[in-house]
């Protein structure tokens, strides 16, 4: 792969920006400085550095973010802050997008990838990828509501598929759903005459938030996902 393409694929900048970086002699290939954008990189064997940093090319990338409240799930927006702004410098953002969405006021696990096929698979209703949410409630929850949530509730013309409720205490539950409809968890709690006051996604399929601190990002692999 050509050096300028390699650098854009690594998320360093646009073709024009990376040409500028290369012309400033900031890149080394196996320790040798180069100022030619046309140099060929052997992806298997060559070590490319920008300053001290070794640049790594990955065709498919996966990252999880512990999203903080106050950011919308979108790649860009004219008015609101987006989840892309929560990604640190070291993340290669090229073609990266969030898989599914969390509401602006929701925290927790949000997966990012540049692989559309995998994103599609994870979001497909046929795949039934389980998502577990920590849900804090406005009112105490009773057994009848738990039963209704587990069996399925009407959220405005649609009856939800069976879910799993674990009671943390009478004002807090863990809710596992296999769907991902718009505002689903909030609507489900509305349907049992309660209200969500705090929502955090703890698990998405095999991916778990674990001890990832709020606002932090971790790279994951395909084998962590499936
Ligand atoms: N359900 C909701 O209501 N909001 C979210 O952000 C995620 C699931």
PDB file of C-alpha atoms and ligand atoms in Angstrom:
ATOM      1  CA  UNK A   1       0.000   0.000   0.000  1.00  0.00           C
ATOM      2  CA  UNK A   2       1.244   3.514  -0.802  1.00  0.00           C
ATOM      3  CA  UNK A   3       2.539   5.480   2.182  1.00  0.00           C
ATOM      4  CA  UNK A   4       0.009   8.328   1.782  1.00  0.00           C
ATOM      5  CA  UNK A   5      -2.896   5.845   1.611  1.00  0.00           C
ATOM      6  CA  UNK A   6      -1.478   3.932   4.574  1.00  0.00           C
ATOM      7  CA  UNK A   7      -1.413   7.117   6.656  1.00  0.00           C
ATOM      8  CA  UNK A   8      -4.975   8.105   5.745  1.00  0.00           C
ATOM      9  CA  UNK A   9      -6.161   4.570   6.544  1.00  0.00           C
ATOM     10  CA  UNK A  10      -4.446   4.879   9.929  1.00  0.00           C
ATOM     11  CA  UNK A  11      -6.615   7.966  10.563  1.00  0.00           C
ATOM     12  CA  UNK A  12      -3.736  10.444  10.500  1.00  0.00           C
ATOM     13  CA  UNK A  13      -5.537  12.888   8.212  1.00  0.00           C
ATOM     14  CA  UNK A  14      -6.815  13.536   4.718  1.00  0.00           C
ATOM     15  CA  UNK A  15      -4.672  12.700   1.671  1.00  0.00           C
ATOM     16  CA  UNK A  16      -3.645  16.378   1.498  1.00  0.00           C
ATOM     17  CA  UNK A  17      -2.788  16.541   5.208  1.00  0.00           C
ATOM     18  CA  UNK A  18      -0.727  13.357   5.144  1.00  0.00           C
ATOM     19  CA  UNK A  19       1.190  14.536   2.060  1.00  0.00           C
ATOM     20  CA  UNK A  20       2.137  17.607   4.063  1.00  0.00           C
ATOM     21  CA  UNK A  21       3.267  15.467   7.024  1.00  0.00           C
ATOM     22  CA  UNK A  22       5.326  13.237   4.708  1.00  0.00           C
ATOM     23  CA  UNK A  23       6.952  16.256   3.046  1.00  0.00           C
ATOM     24  CA  UNK A  24       8.069  17.455   6.493  1.00  0.00           C
ATOM     25  CA  UNK A  25      10.103  14.272   6.888  1.00  0.00           C
ATOM     26  CA  UNK A  26       8.167  13.184   9.981  1.00  0.00           C
ATOM     27  CA  UNK A  27       7.692   9.580   8.870  1.00  0.00           C
ATOM     28  CA  UNK A  28      10.119   6.693   9.103  1.00  0.00           C
ATOM     29  CA  UNK A  29       9.833   3.254   7.526  1.00  0.00           C
ATOM     30  CA  UNK A  30      11.922   0.675   9.397  1.00  0.00           C
ATOM     31  CA  UNK A  31      13.903   3.546  10.917  1.00  0.00           C
ATOM     32  CA  UNK A  32      14.613   5.268   7.577  1.00  0.00           C
ATOM     33  CA  UNK A  33      13.176   8.750   7.036  1.00  0.00           C
ATOM     34  CA  UNK A  34      11.159   9.289   3.918  1.00  0.00           C
ATOM     35  CA  UNK A  35       9.527  12.234   2.197  1.00  0.00           C
ATOM     36  CA  UNK A  36       7.918  10.315  -0.653  1.00  0.00           C
ATOM     37  CA  UNK A  37       4.142   9.704  -0.518  1.00  0.00           C
ATOM     38  CA  UNK A  38       4.511   7.038  -3.199  1.00  0.00           C
ATOM     39  CA  UNK A  39       6.656   4.686  -1.112  1.00  0.00           C
ATOM     40  CA  UNK A  40       5.169   1.219  -0.838  1.00  0.00           C
ATOM     41  CA  UNK A  41       4.423  -0.223   2.600  1.00  0.00           C
ATOM     42  CA  UNK A  42       4.504  -3.953   3.217  1.00  0.00           C
ATOM     43  CA  UNK A  43       1.650  -4.228   5.728  1.00  0.00           C
ATOM     44  CA  UNK A  44       2.981  -7.462   7.198  1.00  0.00           C
ATOM     45  CA  UNK A  45       6.585  -6.518   7.746  1.00  0.00           C
ATOM     46  CA  UNK A  46       7.273  -2.790   7.667  1.00  0.00           C
ATOM     47  CA  UNK A  47       7.329  -0.659  10.823  1.00  0.00           C
ATOM     48  CA  UNK A  48       6.076   2.847  10.104  1.00  0.00           C
ATOM     49  CA  UNK A  49       6.536   5.547  12.722  1.00  0.00           C
ATOM     50  CA  UNK A  50       5.330   9.113  13.019  1.00  0.00           C
ATOM     51  CA  UNK A  51       7.716  10.605  15.548  1.00  0.00           C
ATOM     52  CA  UNK A  52       7.978   7.908  18.245  1.00  0.00           C
ATOM     53  CA  UNK A  53       4.541   6.414  17.555  1.00  0.00           C
ATOM     54  CA  UNK A  54       4.302   3.152  15.624  1.00  0.00           C
ATOM     55  CA  UNK A  55       1.372   3.327  13.203  1.00  0.00           C
ATOM     56  CA  UNK A  56      -0.773   0.256  12.887  1.00  0.00           C
ATOM     57  CA  UNK A  57      -3.111  -0.427   9.996  1.00  0.00           C
ATOM     58  CA  UNK A  58      -6.226  -2.427  10.763  1.00  0.00           C
ATOM     59  CA  UNK A  59      -8.853  -3.089   8.176  1.00  0.00           C
ATOM     60  CA  UNK A  60     -11.581  -3.673  10.772  1.00  0.00           C
ATOM     61  CA  UNK A  61     -11.651  -1.707  13.985  1.00  0.00           C
ATOM     62  CA  UNK A  62     -13.841  -2.079  17.074  1.00  0.00           C
ATOM     63  CA  UNK A  63     -13.896   0.108  20.157  1.00  0.00           C
ATOM     64  CA  UNK A  64     -16.209   0.347  23.134  1.00  0.00           C
ATOM     65  CA  UNK A  65     -16.955   3.628  24.875  1.00  0.00           C
ATOM     66  CA  UNK A  66     -18.471   4.107  28.316  1.00  0.00           C
ATOM     67  CA  UNK A  67     -20.668   6.958  27.108  1.00  0.00           C
ATOM     68  CA  UNK A  68     -21.338   9.909  29.373  1.00  0.00           C
ATOM     69  CA  UNK A  69     -24.673  11.745  29.371  1.00  0.00           C
ATOM     70  CA  UNK A  70     -24.972  14.928  27.305  1.00  0.00           C
ATOM     71  CA  UNK A  71     -23.804  13.551  23.945  1.00  0.00           C
ATOM     72  CA  UNK A  72     -26.042  12.421  21.100  1.00  0.00           C
ATOM     73  CA  UNK A  73     -25.333   9.211  19.185  1.00  0.00           C
ATOM     74  CA  UNK A  74     -24.474  10.538  15.722  1.00  0.00           C
ATOM     75  CA  UNK A  75     -21.328  11.035  13.689  1.00  0.00           C
ATOM     76  CA  UNK A  76     -22.041  14.744  13.241  1.00  0.00           C
ATOM     77  CA  UNK A  77     -24.580  17.326  14.258  1.00  0.00           C
ATOM     78  CA  UNK A  78     -24.834  21.050  13.719  1.00  0.00           C
ATOM     79  CA  UNK A  79     -26.007  21.873  17.244  1.00  0.00           C
ATOM     80  CA  UNK A  80     -25.418  19.016  19.671  1.00  0.00           C
ATOM     81  CA  UNK A  81     -22.222  17.439  20.949  1.00  0.00           C
ATOM     82  CA  UNK A  82     -21.827  13.955  19.469  1.00  0.00           C
ATOM     83  CA  UNK A  83     -20.327  10.743  20.835  1.00  0.00           C
ATOM     84  CA  UNK A  84     -17.479  11.153  18.315  1.00  0.00           C
ATOM     85  CA  UNK A  85     -16.189  13.967  20.533  1.00  0.00           C
ATOM     86  CA  UNK A  86     -15.719  11.460  23.359  1.00  0.00           C
ATOM     87  CA  UNK A  87     -13.200   9.423  21.357  1.00  0.00           C
ATOM     88  CA  UNK A  88      -9.583  10.077  22.374  1.00  0.00           C
ATOM     89  CA  UNK A  89      -6.756  10.957  19.973  1.00  0.00           C
ATOM     90  CA  UNK A  90      -5.402   7.415  19.721  1.00  0.00           C
ATOM     91  CA  UNK A  91      -8.644   6.107  18.206  1.00  0.00           C
ATOM     92  CA  UNK A  92      -8.533   5.806  14.430  1.00  0.00           C
ATOM     93  CA  UNK A  93     -11.807   7.552  13.488  1.00  0.00           C
ATOM     94  CA  UNK A  94     -11.590   6.943   9.764  1.00  0.00           C
ATOM     95  CA  UNK A  95     -15.023   5.638   8.627  1.00  0.00           C
ATOM     96  CA  UNK A  96     -15.889   4.931  12.274  1.00  0.00           C
ATOM     97  CA  UNK A  97     -19.509   5.066  13.403  1.00  0.00           C
ATOM     98  CA  UNK A  98     -21.536   4.030  16.464  1.00  0.00           C
ATOM     99  CA  UNK A  99     -23.433   0.721  16.292  1.00  0.00           C
ATOM    100  CA  UNK A 100     -27.019   1.456  17.311  1.00  0.00           C
ATOM    101  CA  UNK A 101     -27.830   4.378  19.555  1.00  0.00           C
ATOM    102  CA  UNK A 102     -28.042   5.473  23.143  1.00  0.00           C
ATOM    103  CA  UNK A 103     -30.140   8.494  24.090  1.00  0.00           C
ATOM    104  CA  UNK A 104     -28.450  11.764  24.956  1.00  0.00           C
ATOM    105  CA  UNK A 105     -29.065  11.209  28.686  1.00  0.00           C
ATOM    106  CA  UNK A 106     -28.106   7.493  28.633  1.00  0.00           C
ATOM    107  CA  UNK A 107     -24.692   6.306  29.792  1.00  0.00           C
ATOM    108  CA  UNK A 108     -22.817   3.121  29.135  1.00  0.00           C
ATOM    109  CA  UNK A 109     -21.602   0.742  26.505  1.00  0.00           C
ATOM    110  CA  UNK A 110     -21.530   2.010  22.948  1.00  0.00           C
ATOM    111  CA  UNK A 111     -19.692   0.046  20.270  1.00  0.00           C
ATOM    112  CA  UNK A 112     -17.959   1.779  17.358  1.00  0.00           C
ATOM    113  CA  UNK A 113     -16.709   0.145  14.195  1.00  0.00           C
ATOM    114  CA  UNK A 114     -15.831   0.892  10.587  1.00  0.00           C
ATOM    115  CA  UNK A 115     -17.298  -2.468   9.509  1.00  0.00           C
ATOM    116  CA  UNK A 116     -20.835  -1.965   8.167  1.00  0.00           C
ATOM    117  CA  UNK A 117     -21.532  -5.658   7.718  1.00  0.00           C
ATOM    118  CA  UNK A 118     -20.823  -6.509  11.350  1.00  0.00           C
ATOM    119  CA  UNK A 119     -22.797  -3.488  12.572  1.00  0.00           C
ATOM    120  CA  UNK A 120     -25.733  -4.622  10.463  1.00  0.00           C
ATOM    121  CA  UNK A 121     -25.525  -8.153  11.868  1.00  0.00           C
ATOM    122  CA  UNK A 122     -25.439  -6.915  15.440  1.00  0.00           C
ATOM    123  CA  UNK A 123     -28.450  -4.675  14.900  1.00  0.00           C
ATOM    124  CA  UNK A 124     -30.500  -7.135  12.878  1.00  0.00           C
ATOM    125  CA  UNK A 125     -33.732  -8.040  14.731  1.00  0.00           C
ATOM    126  CA  UNK A 126     -33.184 -11.642  13.597  1.00  0.00           C
ATOM    127  CA  UNK A 127     -29.955 -11.895  15.599  1.00  0.00           C
ATOM    128  CA  UNK A 128     -31.581 -11.115  18.977  1.00  0.00           C
ATOM    129  CA  UNK A 129     -28.458  -9.580  20.472  1.00  0.00           C
ATOM    130  CA  UNK A 130     -29.121  -9.160  24.207  1.00  0.00           C
ATOM    131  CA  UNK A 131     -28.578  -5.762  25.795  1.00  0.00           C
ATOM    132  CA  UNK A 132     -28.579  -5.307  29.553  1.00  0.00           C
ATOM    133  CA  UNK A 133     -29.445  -1.947  31.094  1.00  0.00           C
ATOM    134  CA  UNK A 134     -29.122  -0.671  34.636  1.00  0.00           C
ATOM    135  CA  UNK A 135     -32.387   1.172  35.223  1.00  0.00           C
ATOM    136  CA  UNK A 136     -33.084   3.482  38.173  1.00  0.00           C
ATOM    137  CA  UNK A 137     -36.749   4.192  38.677  1.00  0.00           C
ATOM    138  CA  UNK A 138     -38.910   7.063  39.866  1.00  0.00           C
ATOM    139  CA  UNK A 139     -41.259   4.759  41.789  1.00  0.00           C
ATOM    140  CA  UNK A 140     -40.960   1.418  43.541  1.00  0.00           C
ATOM    141  CA  UNK A 141     -41.423  -1.521  41.225  1.00  0.00           C
ATOM    142  CA  UNK A 142     -43.858  -4.308  42.136  1.00  0.00           C
ATOM    143  CA  UNK A 143     -44.091  -7.959  41.129  1.00  0.00           C
ATOM    144  CA  UNK A 144     -46.930  -7.286  38.702  1.00  0.00           C
ATOM    145  CA  UNK A 145     -44.819  -4.758  36.757  1.00  0.00           C
ATOM    146  CA  UNK A 146     -41.870  -7.159  36.664  1.00  0.00           C
ATOM    147  CA  UNK A 147     -44.108  -9.887  35.263  1.00  0.00           C
ATOM    148  CA  UNK A 148     -45.537  -7.532  32.627  1.00  0.00           C
ATOM    149  CA  UNK A 149     -42.070  -6.305  31.581  1.00  0.00           C
ATOM    150  CA  UNK A 150     -40.852  -9.883  31.274  1.00  0.00           C
ATOM    151  CA  UNK A 151     -43.842 -11.049  29.266  1.00  0.00           C
ATOM    152  CA  UNK A 152     -44.020  -8.026  26.952  1.00  0.00           C
ATOM    153  CA  UNK A 153     -45.692  -4.624  27.148  1.00  0.00           C
ATOM    154  CA  UNK A 154     -47.386  -2.408  24.598  1.00  0.00           C
ATOM    155  CA  UNK A 155     -45.119   0.535  23.771  1.00  0.00           C
ATOM    156  CA  UNK A 156     -47.439   2.368  21.414  1.00  0.00           C
ATOM    157  CA  UNK A 157     -48.774  -0.196  18.983  1.00  0.00           C
ATOM    158  CA  UNK A 158     -45.928  -2.665  19.437  1.00  0.00           C
ATOM    159  CA  UNK A 159     -45.712  -5.428  22.027  1.00  0.00           C
ATOM    160  CA  UNK A 160     -42.158  -6.006  23.238  1.00  0.00           C
ATOM    161  CA  UNK A 161     -40.571  -9.452  23.111  1.00  0.00           C
ATOM    162  CA  UNK A 162     -39.968 -11.288  26.391  1.00  0.00           C
ATOM    163  CA  UNK A 163     -37.297  -9.663  28.535  1.00  0.00           C
ATOM    164  CA  UNK A 164     -35.459 -10.500  31.740  1.00  0.00           C
ATOM    165  CA  UNK A 165     -35.665  -8.411  34.914  1.00  0.00           C
ATOM    166  CA  UNK A 166     -33.228  -8.694  37.818  1.00  0.00           C
ATOM    167  CA  UNK A 167     -34.167  -6.706  40.892  1.00  0.00           C
ATOM    168  CA  UNK A 168     -31.333  -4.742  42.474  1.00  0.00           C
ATOM    169  CA  UNK A 169     -33.701  -3.060  44.945  1.00  0.00           C
ATOM    170  CA  UNK A 170     -37.262  -1.782  44.689  1.00  0.00           C
ATOM    171  CA  UNK A 171     -36.122   1.381  42.848  1.00  0.00           C
ATOM    172  CA  UNK A 172     -33.491  -0.227  40.602  1.00  0.00           C
ATOM    173  CA  UNK A 173     -33.471  -3.128  38.144  1.00  0.00           C
ATOM    174  CA  UNK A 174     -31.326  -4.714  35.467  1.00  0.00           C
ATOM    175  CA  UNK A 175     -33.379  -5.155  32.305  1.00  0.00           C
ATOM    176  CA  UNK A 176     -32.205  -7.402  29.459  1.00  0.00           C
ATOM    177  CA  UNK A 177     -33.898  -6.981  26.097  1.00  0.00           C
ATOM    178  CA  UNK A 178     -33.133  -8.539  22.745  1.00  0.00           C
ATOM    179  CA  UNK A 179     -34.521  -5.653  20.684  1.00  0.00           C
ATOM    180  CA  UNK A 180     -33.469  -2.071  20.202  1.00  0.00           C
ATOM    181  CA  UNK A 181     -36.491   0.059  19.438  1.00  0.00           C
ATOM    182  CA  UNK A 182     -36.406   3.828  19.800  1.00  0.00           C
ATOM    183  CA  UNK A 183     -36.490   4.743  23.533  1.00  0.00           C
ATOM    184  CA  UNK A 184     -37.449   1.132  24.211  1.00  0.00           C
ATOM    185  CA  UNK A 185     -36.448   0.884  27.876  1.00  0.00           C
ATOM    186  CA  UNK A 186     -38.040   4.225  28.763  1.00  0.00           C
ATOM    187  CA  UNK A 187     -41.236   3.298  26.917  1.00  0.00           C
ATOM    188  CA  UNK A 188     -41.360  -0.113  28.619  1.00  0.00           C
ATOM    189  CA  UNK A 189     -41.195   1.497  32.054  1.00  0.00           C
ATOM    190  CA  UNK A 190     -43.782   4.098  31.003  1.00  0.00           C
ATOM    191  CA  UNK A 191     -46.034   1.191  30.010  1.00  0.00           C
ATOM    192  CA  UNK A 192     -46.007  -0.090  33.607  1.00  0.00           C
ATOM    193  CA  UNK A 193     -46.679   3.410  34.942  1.00  0.00           C
ATOM    194  CA  UNK A 194     -43.183   4.003  36.193  1.00  0.00           C
ATOM    195  CA  UNK A 195     -40.417   6.237  34.850  1.00  0.00           C
ATOM    196  CA  UNK A 196     -36.718   5.849  34.121  1.00  0.00           C
ATOM    197  CA  UNK A 197     -34.628   8.402  36.013  1.00  0.00           C
ATOM    198  CA  UNK A 198     -31.217   6.940  35.129  1.00  0.00           C
ATOM    199  CA  UNK A 199     -30.216   4.556  32.357  1.00  0.00           C
ATOM    200  CA  UNK A 200     -26.932   2.866  31.627  1.00  0.00           C
ATOM    201  CA  UNK A 201     -26.149   0.044  29.192  1.00  0.00           C
ATOM    202  CA  UNK A 202     -23.920  -2.546  30.845  1.00  0.00           C
ATOM    203  CA  UNK A 203     -23.844  -5.227  28.177  1.00  0.00           C
ATOM    204  CA  UNK A 204     -24.259  -5.510  24.415  1.00  0.00           C
ATOM    205  CA  UNK A 205     -24.160  -9.158  23.283  1.00  0.00           C
ATOM    206  CA  UNK A 206     -20.883 -10.589  24.553  1.00  0.00           C
ATOM    207  CA  UNK A 207     -19.437  -7.160  25.223  1.00  0.00           C
ATOM    208  CA  UNK A 208     -19.485  -5.970  28.813  1.00  0.00           C
ATOM    209  CA  UNK A 209     -18.629  -2.587  30.243  1.00  0.00           C
ATOM    210  CA  UNK A 210     -16.798  -4.196  33.188  1.00  0.00           C
ATOM    211  CA  UNK A 211     -14.637  -1.673  34.992  1.00  0.00           C
ATOM    212  CA  UNK A 212     -14.159   0.661  32.003  1.00  0.00           C
ATOM    213  CA  UNK A 213     -14.421   4.132  33.596  1.00  0.00           C
ATOM    214  CA  UNK A 214     -17.065   6.608  32.458  1.00  0.00           C
ATOM    215  CA  UNK A 215     -15.946   8.475  29.336  1.00  0.00           C
ATOM    216  CA  UNK A 216     -13.157   5.993  28.535  1.00  0.00           C
ATOM    217  CA  UNK A 217     -12.584   3.906  25.420  1.00  0.00           C
ATOM    218  CA  UNK A 218     -11.160   0.409  24.954  1.00  0.00           C
ATOM    219  CA  UNK A 219     -10.266  -1.386  21.751  1.00  0.00           C
ATOM    220  CA  UNK A 220     -11.940  -4.791  21.343  1.00  0.00           C
ATOM    221  CA  UNK A 221     -11.645  -7.560  18.778  1.00  0.00           C
ATOM    222  CA  UNK A 222     -14.082  -9.512  16.661  1.00  0.00           C
ATOM    223  CA  UNK A 223     -13.672 -12.515  18.957  1.00  0.00           C
ATOM    224  CA  UNK A 224     -14.801 -10.364  21.922  1.00  0.00           C
ATOM    225  CA  UNK A 225     -17.974  -9.545  19.970  1.00  0.00           C
ATOM    226  CA  UNK A 226     -19.057 -12.988  18.716  1.00  0.00           C
TER     227      UNK A 226
HETATM  228  N1  LIG B   1     -33.681   2.430  25.666  1.00  0.00           N
HETATM  229  C1  LIG B   1     -33.920   3.736  25.907  1.00  0.00           C
HETATM  230  O1  LIG B   1     -35.018   4.138  26.232  1.00  0.00           O
HETATM  231  N2  LIG B   1     -32.882   4.586  25.765  1.00  0.00           N
HETATM  232  C2  LIG B   1     -31.638   4.200  25.440  1.00  0.00           C
HETATM  233  O2  LIG B   1     -30.738   5.028  25.354  1.00  0.00           O
HETATM  234  C3  LIG B   1     -31.414   2.840  25.208  1.00  0.00           C
HETATM  235  C4  LIG B   1     -32.474   1.968  25.324  1.00  0.00           C
END
